[in-house]
Short mmCIF file of C-alpha atoms in Angstrom, two decimals:
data_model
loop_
_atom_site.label_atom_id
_atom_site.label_comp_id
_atom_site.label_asym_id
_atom_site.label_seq_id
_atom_site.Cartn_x
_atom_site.Cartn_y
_atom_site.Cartn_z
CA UNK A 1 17.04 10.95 3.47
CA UNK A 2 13.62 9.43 1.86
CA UNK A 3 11.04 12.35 2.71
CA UNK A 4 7.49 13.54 0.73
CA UNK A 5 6.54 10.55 0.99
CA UNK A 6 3.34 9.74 -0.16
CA UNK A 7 1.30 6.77 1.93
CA UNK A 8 -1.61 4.96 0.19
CA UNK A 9 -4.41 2.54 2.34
CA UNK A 10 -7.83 1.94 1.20
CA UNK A 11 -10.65 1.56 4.29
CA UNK A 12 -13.09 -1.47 3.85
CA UNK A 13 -15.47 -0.95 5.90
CA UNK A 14 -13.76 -1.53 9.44
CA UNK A 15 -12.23 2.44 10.91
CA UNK A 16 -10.54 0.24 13.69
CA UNK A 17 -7.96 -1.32 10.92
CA UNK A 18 -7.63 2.48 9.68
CA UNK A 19 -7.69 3.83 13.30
CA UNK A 20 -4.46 1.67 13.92
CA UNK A 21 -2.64 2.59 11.34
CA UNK A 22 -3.13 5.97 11.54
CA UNK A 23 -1.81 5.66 15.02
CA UNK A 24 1.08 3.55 14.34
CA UNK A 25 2.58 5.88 11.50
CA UNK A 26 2.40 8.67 13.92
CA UNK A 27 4.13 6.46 16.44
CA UNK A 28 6.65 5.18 14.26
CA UNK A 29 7.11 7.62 11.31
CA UNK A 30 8.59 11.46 11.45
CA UNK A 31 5.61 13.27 10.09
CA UNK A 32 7.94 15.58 8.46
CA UNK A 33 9.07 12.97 6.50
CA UNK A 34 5.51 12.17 5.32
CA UNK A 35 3.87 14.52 2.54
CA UNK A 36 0.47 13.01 2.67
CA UNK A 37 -1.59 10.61 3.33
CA UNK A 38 -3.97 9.36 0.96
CA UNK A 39 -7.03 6.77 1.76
CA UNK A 40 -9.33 5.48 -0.52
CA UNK A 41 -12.96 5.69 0.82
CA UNK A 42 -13.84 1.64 -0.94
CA UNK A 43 -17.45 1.37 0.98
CA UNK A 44 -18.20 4.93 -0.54
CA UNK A 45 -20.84 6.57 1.90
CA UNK A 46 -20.55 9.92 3.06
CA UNK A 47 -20.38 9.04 6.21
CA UNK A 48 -17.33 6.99 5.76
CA UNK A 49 -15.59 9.96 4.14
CA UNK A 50 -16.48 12.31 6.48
CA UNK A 51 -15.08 10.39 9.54
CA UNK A 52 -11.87 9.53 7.76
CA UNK A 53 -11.10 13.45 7.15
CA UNK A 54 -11.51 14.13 10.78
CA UNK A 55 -8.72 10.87 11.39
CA UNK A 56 -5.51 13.11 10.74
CA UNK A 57 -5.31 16.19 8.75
CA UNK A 58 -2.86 15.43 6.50
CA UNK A 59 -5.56 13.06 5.47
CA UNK A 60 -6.79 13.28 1.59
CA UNK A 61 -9.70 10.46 1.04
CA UNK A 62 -10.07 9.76 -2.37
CA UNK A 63 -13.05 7.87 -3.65
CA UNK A 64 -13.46 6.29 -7.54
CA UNK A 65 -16.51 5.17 -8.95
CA UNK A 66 -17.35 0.93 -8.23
CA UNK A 67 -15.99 -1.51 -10.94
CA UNK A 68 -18.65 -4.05 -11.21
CA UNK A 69 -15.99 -5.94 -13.22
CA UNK A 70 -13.57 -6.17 -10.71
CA UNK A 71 -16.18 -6.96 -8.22
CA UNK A 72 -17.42 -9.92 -10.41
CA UNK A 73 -14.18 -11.63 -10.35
CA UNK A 74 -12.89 -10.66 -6.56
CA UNK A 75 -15.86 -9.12 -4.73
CA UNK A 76 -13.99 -6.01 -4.52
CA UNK A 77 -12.35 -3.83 -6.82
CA UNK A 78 -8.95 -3.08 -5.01
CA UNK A 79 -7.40 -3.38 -7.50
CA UNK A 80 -8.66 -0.67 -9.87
CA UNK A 81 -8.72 1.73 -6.75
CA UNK A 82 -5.08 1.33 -6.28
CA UNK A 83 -4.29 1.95 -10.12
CA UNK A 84 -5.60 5.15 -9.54
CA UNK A 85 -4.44 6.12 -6.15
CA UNK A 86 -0.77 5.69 -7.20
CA UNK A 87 -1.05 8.40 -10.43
CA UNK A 88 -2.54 10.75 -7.76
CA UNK A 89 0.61 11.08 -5.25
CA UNK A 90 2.29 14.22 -4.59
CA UNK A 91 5.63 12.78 -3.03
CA UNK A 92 8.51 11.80 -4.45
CA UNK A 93 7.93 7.82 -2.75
CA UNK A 94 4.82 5.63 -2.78
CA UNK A 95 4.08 3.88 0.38
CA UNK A 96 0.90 1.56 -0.23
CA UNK A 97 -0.22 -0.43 3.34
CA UNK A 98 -3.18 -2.40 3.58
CA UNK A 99 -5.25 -1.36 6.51
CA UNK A 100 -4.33 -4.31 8.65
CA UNK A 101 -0.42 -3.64 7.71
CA UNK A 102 1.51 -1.29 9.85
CA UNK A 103 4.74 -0.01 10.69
CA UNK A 104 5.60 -1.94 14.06
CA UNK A 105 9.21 -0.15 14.93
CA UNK A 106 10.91 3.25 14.43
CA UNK A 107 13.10 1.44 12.39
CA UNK A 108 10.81 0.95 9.53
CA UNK A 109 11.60 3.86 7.71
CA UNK A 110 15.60 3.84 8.10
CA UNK A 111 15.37 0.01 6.91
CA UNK A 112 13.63 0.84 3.39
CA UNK A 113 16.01 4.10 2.99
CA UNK A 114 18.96 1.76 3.32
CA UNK A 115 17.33 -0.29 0.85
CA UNK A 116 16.13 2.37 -1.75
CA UNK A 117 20.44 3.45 -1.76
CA UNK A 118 20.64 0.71 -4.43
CA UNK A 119 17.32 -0.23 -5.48
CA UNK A 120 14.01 1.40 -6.68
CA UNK A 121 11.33 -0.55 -5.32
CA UNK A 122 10.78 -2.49 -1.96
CA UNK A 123 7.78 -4.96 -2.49
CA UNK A 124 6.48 -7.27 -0.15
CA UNK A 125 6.39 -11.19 -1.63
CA UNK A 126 3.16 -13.60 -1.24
CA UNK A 127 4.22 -16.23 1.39
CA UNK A 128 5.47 -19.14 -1.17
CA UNK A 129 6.34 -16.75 -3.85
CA UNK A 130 9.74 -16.06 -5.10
CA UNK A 131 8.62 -13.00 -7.22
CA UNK A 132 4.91 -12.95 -7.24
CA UNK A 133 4.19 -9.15 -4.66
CA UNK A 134 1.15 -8.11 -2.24
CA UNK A 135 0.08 -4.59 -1.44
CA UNK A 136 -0.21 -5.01 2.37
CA UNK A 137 3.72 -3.25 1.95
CA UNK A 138 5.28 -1.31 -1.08
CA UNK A 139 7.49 1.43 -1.03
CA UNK A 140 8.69 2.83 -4.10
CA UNK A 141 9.97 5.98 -6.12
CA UNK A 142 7.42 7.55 -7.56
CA UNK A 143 9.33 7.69 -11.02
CA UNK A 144 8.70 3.55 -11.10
CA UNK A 145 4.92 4.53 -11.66
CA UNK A 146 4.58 4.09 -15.37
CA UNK A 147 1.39 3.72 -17.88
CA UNK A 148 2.49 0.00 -18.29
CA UNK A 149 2.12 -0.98 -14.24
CA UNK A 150 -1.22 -2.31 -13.44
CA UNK A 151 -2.60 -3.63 -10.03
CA UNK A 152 -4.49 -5.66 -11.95
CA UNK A 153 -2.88 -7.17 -14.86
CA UNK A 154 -3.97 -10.82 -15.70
CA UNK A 155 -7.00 -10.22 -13.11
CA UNK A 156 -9.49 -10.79 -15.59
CA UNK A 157 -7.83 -13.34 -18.14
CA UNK A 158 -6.28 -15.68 -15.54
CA UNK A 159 -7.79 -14.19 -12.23
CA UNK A 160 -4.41 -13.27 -10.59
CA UNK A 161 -5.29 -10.98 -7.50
CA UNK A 162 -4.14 -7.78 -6.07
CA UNK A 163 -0.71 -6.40 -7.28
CA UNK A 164 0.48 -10.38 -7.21
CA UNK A 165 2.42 -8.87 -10.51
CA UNK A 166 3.71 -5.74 -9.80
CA UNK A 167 7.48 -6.62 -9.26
CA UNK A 168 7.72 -8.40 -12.30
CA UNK A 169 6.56 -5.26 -14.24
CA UNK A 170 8.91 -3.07 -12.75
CA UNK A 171 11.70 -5.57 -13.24
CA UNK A 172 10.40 -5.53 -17.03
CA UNK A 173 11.02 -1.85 -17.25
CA UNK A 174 14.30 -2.02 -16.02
CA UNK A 175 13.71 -0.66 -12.39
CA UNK A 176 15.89 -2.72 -9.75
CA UNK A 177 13.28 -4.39 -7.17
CA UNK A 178 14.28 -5.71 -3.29
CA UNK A 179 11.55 -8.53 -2.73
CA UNK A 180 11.01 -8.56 0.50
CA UNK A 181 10.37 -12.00 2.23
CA UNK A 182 7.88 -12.55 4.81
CA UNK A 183 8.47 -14.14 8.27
CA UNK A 184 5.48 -15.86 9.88
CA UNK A 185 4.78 -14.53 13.40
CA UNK A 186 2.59 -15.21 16.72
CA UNK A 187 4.31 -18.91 16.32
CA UNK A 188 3.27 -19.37 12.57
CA UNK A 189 -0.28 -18.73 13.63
CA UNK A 190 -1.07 -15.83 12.48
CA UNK A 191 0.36 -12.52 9.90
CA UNK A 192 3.50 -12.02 8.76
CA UNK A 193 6.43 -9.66 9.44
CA UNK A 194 8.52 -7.81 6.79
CA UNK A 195 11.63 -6.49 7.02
CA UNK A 196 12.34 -7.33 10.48
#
């Protein structure tokens, strides 16, 4: 059974998107199963910080100095925040979701444990992509996190965004990846659904 699991977001400005999925991992997630939850504070005020420490008390917000470089190229520097985030866990599994990603189902959970039986990463793919990943889902064991895996590799020499390259790196050092494919929902009009 997958347990200590360490979850990842990163609030942008907007406590609703964090609000929500705050609410649905208590909704759909055994909190016993959960060993913290970590959220990187990205518009940096005080008063953010302070109102995402009241949100759950398992809560640990984490906050990193800007990178005007990464801002430069994207406007933001998620990237950079997220390299950091994942060498901070205390579990024994990563679970990154983007702020506007959440659990929908109790079944969630059970769906990447059957997974994780036979592989060491599940990754969510970029709509078109066969191989190319997005952090609005990863779940992974923590021993996957290595000095080589980068959130932002080829960010600045060929302006690839976000994690897009994450699954290849762990396939490069040997870890076995499940890329999972996204499913358009609301009619193809808006987000996408992974794992079922």
């Amino acid at each position: 059974m997958i347990n200590n699991i360490s979850i990842i977001t990163a609030h942008f400005y907007d406590f609703d998107w964090t609000n929500l999925l705050l609410r649905n991992l208590s909704i759909y997630t055994d909190a016993n199963r959960i060993k913290e939850i970590i959220v990187i504070n990205q518009d940096r005020t005080e008063d953010s910080r302070l109102y995402l420490q009241k949100l759950d008390p398992r809560i640990r917000v984490v906050e990193y100095p800007k990178s005007n470089k990464h801002f430069e190229i994207k406007g933001h520097d998620h990237a950079m925040v997220l390299n950091k985030a994942v060498n901070e866990v205390n579990g024994d599994y990563v679970c990154i979701f983007d702020s506007d990603a959440h659990p929908i189902n109790h079944t969630w959970l059970n769906i990447c444990e059957e997974i994780l039986e036979y592989f060491d990463a599940v990754l969510a793919l970029v709509p078109g992509s066969a191989i190319n990943t997005h952090p609005c889902f990863m779940m992974y064991k923590k021993e996957c996190i290595t000095n080589a895996m980068s959130f932002d590799q080829d960010l600045f020499s060929n302006k690839i965004d976000t994690g897009r390259l994450i699954g290849k790196q762990m396939v490069k050092n040997g870890r076995k990846v499940y890329f999972a494919s996204p499913n358009k929902t609301f009619f193809g009009l808006w987000g996408y659904l992974y794992l079922d």
